[in-house]
Short mmCIF file of C-alpha atoms in Angstrom, two decimals:
data_model
loop_
_atom_site.label_atom_id
_atom_site.label_comp_id
_atom_site.label_asym_id
_atom_site.label_seq_id
_atom_site.Cartn_x
_atom_site.Cartn_y
_atom_site.Cartn_z
CA MET K 1 -236.91 25.55 -14.45
CA ARG K 2 -237.23 27.04 -10.96
CA VAL K 3 -240.83 27.72 -9.93
CA VAL K 4 -242.58 29.65 -7.16
CA ILE K 5 -246.17 28.70 -6.30
CA ALA K 6 -248.59 31.02 -4.49
CA GLU K 7 -251.85 29.15 -3.82
CA ASP K 8 -253.96 29.18 -0.64
CA ASP K 9 -255.67 25.83 -1.31
CA THR K 10 -253.39 23.37 0.49
CA LEU K 11 -254.40 20.37 -1.61
CA LEU K 12 -253.83 22.17 -4.92
CA ARG K 13 -250.61 23.81 -3.73
CA GLU K 14 -249.07 20.56 -2.55
CA GLY K 15 -250.46 18.65 -5.52
CA LEU K 16 -248.90 21.15 -7.94
CA ALA K 17 -245.58 20.98 -6.15
CA ALA K 18 -245.59 17.18 -6.26
CA LEU K 19 -246.62 17.11 -9.92
CA LEU K 20 -243.88 19.50 -10.98
CA SER K 21 -241.23 17.78 -8.87
CA ALA K 22 -242.14 14.45 -10.47
CA GLU K 23 -241.47 16.06 -13.85
CA GLY K 24 -238.03 17.23 -12.78
CA ILE K 25 -239.10 20.85 -12.24
CA GLU K 26 -237.68 22.49 -9.13
CA VAL K 27 -240.30 24.09 -6.90
CA VAL K 28 -238.22 26.51 -4.87
CA ALA K 29 -241.10 27.94 -2.79
CA ALA K 30 -244.79 27.09 -2.27
CA ARG K 31 -246.66 29.69 -0.25
CA PRO K 32 -250.30 29.98 0.94
CA ASP K 33 -250.46 33.70 0.15
CA ALA K 34 -249.12 36.26 -2.32
CA ASP K 35 -247.30 38.36 0.28
CA ARG K 36 -243.72 39.14 -0.71
CA LEU K 37 -244.12 37.38 -4.06
CA TYR K 38 -241.47 39.53 -5.70
CA GLU K 39 -239.03 39.05 -2.82
CA THR K 40 -239.57 35.27 -2.97
CA ILE K 41 -238.91 35.21 -6.71
CA GLU K 42 -235.73 37.22 -6.24
CA GLU K 43 -234.54 35.21 -3.25
CA PHE K 44 -234.80 31.88 -5.05
CA ASP K 45 -233.93 33.15 -8.54
CA ALA K 46 -237.15 31.67 -9.92
CA GLY K 47 -237.94 31.59 -13.61
CA LEU K 48 -241.72 31.24 -13.33
CA ALA K 49 -244.45 32.02 -10.80
CA ILE K 50 -247.77 30.16 -10.61
CA VAL K 51 -250.25 32.34 -8.75
CA ASP K 52 -253.90 32.01 -7.75
CA VAL K 53 -256.02 35.10 -8.52
CA ARG K 54 -257.95 35.10 -5.24
CA MET K 55 -255.76 34.94 -2.18
CA PRO K 56 -255.92 35.90 1.52
CA PRO K 57 -256.86 38.08 3.25
CA THR K 58 -259.88 39.24 1.19
CA TYR K 59 -259.93 36.52 -1.46
CA THR K 60 -260.64 39.02 -4.25
CA ASP K 61 -257.63 39.76 -6.44
CA GLU K 62 -254.57 39.71 -4.18
CA GLY K 63 -252.78 37.17 -6.35
CA LEU K 64 -253.43 39.09 -9.54
CA ARG K 65 -252.20 42.34 -7.97
CA ALA K 66 -249.06 40.64 -6.71
CA ALA K 67 -248.40 39.23 -10.19
CA MET K 68 -248.84 42.65 -11.77
CA GLN K 69 -246.53 44.24 -9.19
CA VAL K 70 -243.83 41.72 -10.03
CA ARG K 71 -244.15 42.47 -13.73
CA ALA K 72 -244.05 46.20 -13.07
CA VAL K 73 -240.58 45.73 -11.61
CA ARG K 74 -239.54 42.90 -13.93
CA PRO K 75 -241.40 43.37 -17.24
CA GLY K 76 -242.01 40.10 -19.01
CA PHE K 77 -241.30 37.89 -15.99
CA PRO K 78 -243.11 34.59 -16.79
CA MET K 79 -246.35 34.47 -14.85
CA LEU K 80 -249.02 31.75 -14.92
CA VAL K 81 -252.20 32.85 -13.14
CA LEU K 82 -254.86 30.35 -12.07
CA SER K 83 -258.53 31.05 -11.41
CA ALA K 84 -261.41 28.90 -10.17
CA HIS K 85 -263.89 30.75 -12.40
CA VAL K 86 -263.97 32.52 -15.76
CA GLU K 87 -263.26 36.16 -14.93
CA THR K 88 -262.49 37.87 -18.21
CA LYS K 89 -261.52 41.23 -16.72
CA TYR K 90 -258.47 39.64 -15.09
CA ALA K 91 -257.23 38.35 -18.43
CA GLY K 92 -257.25 41.89 -19.79
CA GLU K 93 -255.50 43.38 -16.78
CA LEU K 94 -252.82 40.74 -16.88
CA LEU K 95 -252.13 41.30 -20.57
CA ALA K 96 -252.20 45.08 -20.42
CA ASP K 97 -248.44 45.58 -20.07
CA GLY K 98 -247.90 44.07 -23.52
CA ALA K 99 -244.81 42.12 -22.44
CA GLY K 100 -245.97 38.56 -23.14
CA ALA K 101 -244.80 35.56 -21.09
CA VAL K 102 -248.16 35.31 -19.37
CA GLY K 103 -250.79 32.61 -18.97
CA TYR K 104 -254.30 32.68 -17.56
CA LEU K 105 -255.89 29.28 -16.92
CA LEU K 106 -258.80 27.79 -15.04
CA LYS K 107 -257.67 25.56 -12.18
CA GLU K 108 -259.44 22.59 -13.73
CA ARG K 109 -256.78 22.56 -16.47
CA VAL K 110 -254.12 21.50 -13.97
CA GLY K 111 -255.48 17.95 -14.15
CA ALA K 112 -254.55 17.71 -17.82
CA VAL K 113 -250.89 17.30 -16.91
CA GLU K 114 -249.31 17.28 -20.37
CA ASP K 115 -251.29 20.34 -21.49
CA PHE K 116 -250.47 22.15 -18.27
CA LEU K 117 -246.74 21.46 -18.62
CA ARG K 118 -246.89 22.57 -22.24
CA THR K 119 -248.56 25.81 -21.14
CA MET K 120 -245.83 26.42 -18.57
CA ASP K 121 -243.18 25.92 -21.23
CA ARG K 122 -244.92 28.32 -23.62
CA VAL K 123 -245.18 31.01 -20.94
CA VAL K 124 -241.50 30.65 -20.01
CA ARG K 125 -240.63 31.04 -23.70
CA GLY K 126 -242.47 34.37 -23.76
CA GLU K 127 -245.77 33.32 -25.28
CA THR K 128 -249.30 34.27 -24.24
CA VAL K 129 -251.68 31.46 -23.25
CA LEU K 130 -255.34 32.01 -22.40
CA ASP K 131 -257.81 29.43 -21.19
CA PRO K 132 -260.14 28.36 -24.01
CA GLU K 133 -263.16 28.93 -21.76
CA VAL K 134 -262.19 32.58 -21.26
CA VAL K 135 -261.97 33.08 -25.01
CA THR K 136 -265.28 31.26 -25.59
CA THR K 137 -267.00 33.52 -23.05
CA LEU K 138 -265.66 36.63 -24.75
CA MET K 139 -266.67 35.35 -28.18
CA ARG K 140 -270.16 34.46 -26.99
CA ARG K 141 -270.58 37.90 -25.43
CA GLY K 142 -269.56 39.63 -28.64
CA SER K 143 -271.69 37.41 -30.86
CA SER K 144 -274.82 38.09 -28.82
CA ARG K 145 -274.85 41.69 -30.05
CA SER K 146 -276.61 41.94 -33.38
CA ARG K 147 -274.38 44.74 -34.67
CA SER K 148 -271.12 43.10 -33.71
CA PRO K 149 -268.72 42.55 -36.65
CA LEU K 150 -268.20 39.06 -35.22
CA THR K 151 -271.44 38.11 -36.96
CA ALA K 152 -269.69 38.76 -40.30
CA LEU K 153 -267.10 36.05 -39.67
CA THR K 154 -267.45 32.67 -41.30
CA ALA K 155 -267.51 29.55 -39.13
CA ARG K 156 -263.90 28.80 -40.08
CA GLU K 157 -262.82 32.37 -39.30
CA ARG K 158 -264.43 32.10 -35.88
CA ASP K 159 -262.50 28.89 -35.23
CA VAL K 160 -259.27 30.63 -36.23
CA LEU K 161 -260.08 33.68 -34.09
CA GLN K 162 -260.66 31.56 -31.00
CA LEU K 163 -257.33 29.78 -31.44
CA MET K 164 -255.59 33.10 -32.10
CA ALA K 165 -257.00 34.56 -28.92
CA GLN K 166 -255.69 31.55 -26.97
CA GLY K 167 -252.19 32.46 -28.15
CA HIS K 168 -251.63 29.70 -30.71
CA ARG K 169 -249.18 30.25 -33.53
CA ASN K 170 -250.24 30.03 -37.14
CA GLY K 171 -248.59 26.64 -37.62
CA ASP K 172 -250.36 25.22 -34.56
CA ILE K 173 -253.70 26.61 -35.75
CA ALA K 174 -253.17 25.03 -39.17
CA ALA K 175 -252.42 21.65 -37.58
CA GLU K 176 -255.44 21.90 -35.26
CA LEU K 177 -257.81 22.72 -38.14
CA HIS K 178 -256.12 20.38 -40.65
CA VAL K 179 -255.44 23.08 -43.23
CA THR K 180 -252.31 24.70 -44.64
CA GLU K 181 -250.50 27.53 -42.91
CA ALA K 182 -251.07 29.65 -46.03
CA ALA K 183 -254.82 29.18 -45.55
CA ILE K 184 -254.50 30.36 -41.94
CA HIS K 185 -252.64 33.50 -43.06
CA LYS K 186 -255.52 34.23 -45.44
CA HIS K 187 -258.14 33.67 -42.74
CA ILE K 188 -256.29 35.97 -40.34
CA ARG K 189 -256.10 38.75 -42.93
CA ASN K 190 -259.85 38.40 -43.48
CA ILE K 191 -260.56 38.41 -39.75
CA PHE K 192 -258.50 41.51 -39.09
CA ASN K 193 -260.07 43.31 -42.04
CA LYS K 194 -263.59 42.50 -40.85
CA LEU K 195 -262.80 43.51 -37.25
CA GLY K 196 -260.89 46.63 -38.22
CA LEU K 197 -257.69 45.47 -36.50
CA LEU K 198 -254.12 45.99 -37.63
CA ALA K 199 -252.67 42.79 -39.05
CA ASP K 200 -249.81 42.02 -36.67
CA ASP K 201 -248.20 38.59 -36.58
CA ALA K 202 -246.31 39.30 -33.33
CA GLY K 203 -247.87 36.74 -30.99
CA HIS K 204 -248.63 38.71 -27.84
CA ARG K 205 -249.65 41.91 -29.64
CA ARG K 206 -251.98 39.89 -31.82
CA VAL K 207 -253.64 38.27 -28.81
CA LEU K 208 -253.91 41.62 -27.05
CA ALA K 209 -255.53 43.24 -30.08
CA VAL K 210 -258.10 40.46 -30.37
CA LEU K 211 -258.90 40.51 -26.65
CA THR K 212 -259.22 44.29 -26.61
CA TYR K 213 -261.70 44.04 -29.43
CA LEU K 214 -263.71 41.24 -27.81
CA ARG K 215 -263.88 43.00 -24.44
CA GLU K 216 -265.32 46.10 -26.09
CA GLN K 217 -268.18 44.25 -27.76
#
């Protein structure tokens, strides 16, 4: 895997590069800004970009915009975006193209090396991975509204919904909750019926449907 890193924090940028290199992953470029991100990816024939949301010069959303510009030219290019804080609007913008191969994680997850490497691999394989804290925030926001259909979900259905929204496959959800995959299929049908969503087992579209619903609550 050939990786480009765009991160203005020197310690995190160099730490990421060292971590990935130690795992046999080739870091072909590590930049302190998101300028020319697409050109850098093309120049080094990278297969994944790891990008901070907030980058110079304004430290608002330069990294996110650069990531979206890359995917506008190369739909589905694997992109792992890092953020220091839970900012749910960025998750929605990043997922909006419907192409998959995208991850949105809090920077604190980088320290969990095995999980972080697993996330990278999932993104490169075309999956959608969202930070659990982002999903929890969205769920909490929806549940706080008395008329939200989320209140109709059972405790187990809420557990399944959270894992769905993080991009987990049915088999992974079953293993996490120690139930059969058939039981997960049943829970998902119930969830989609209660939320008025189309039952779609295609990973990214399923995550996007759930997030769209949660953001609107």
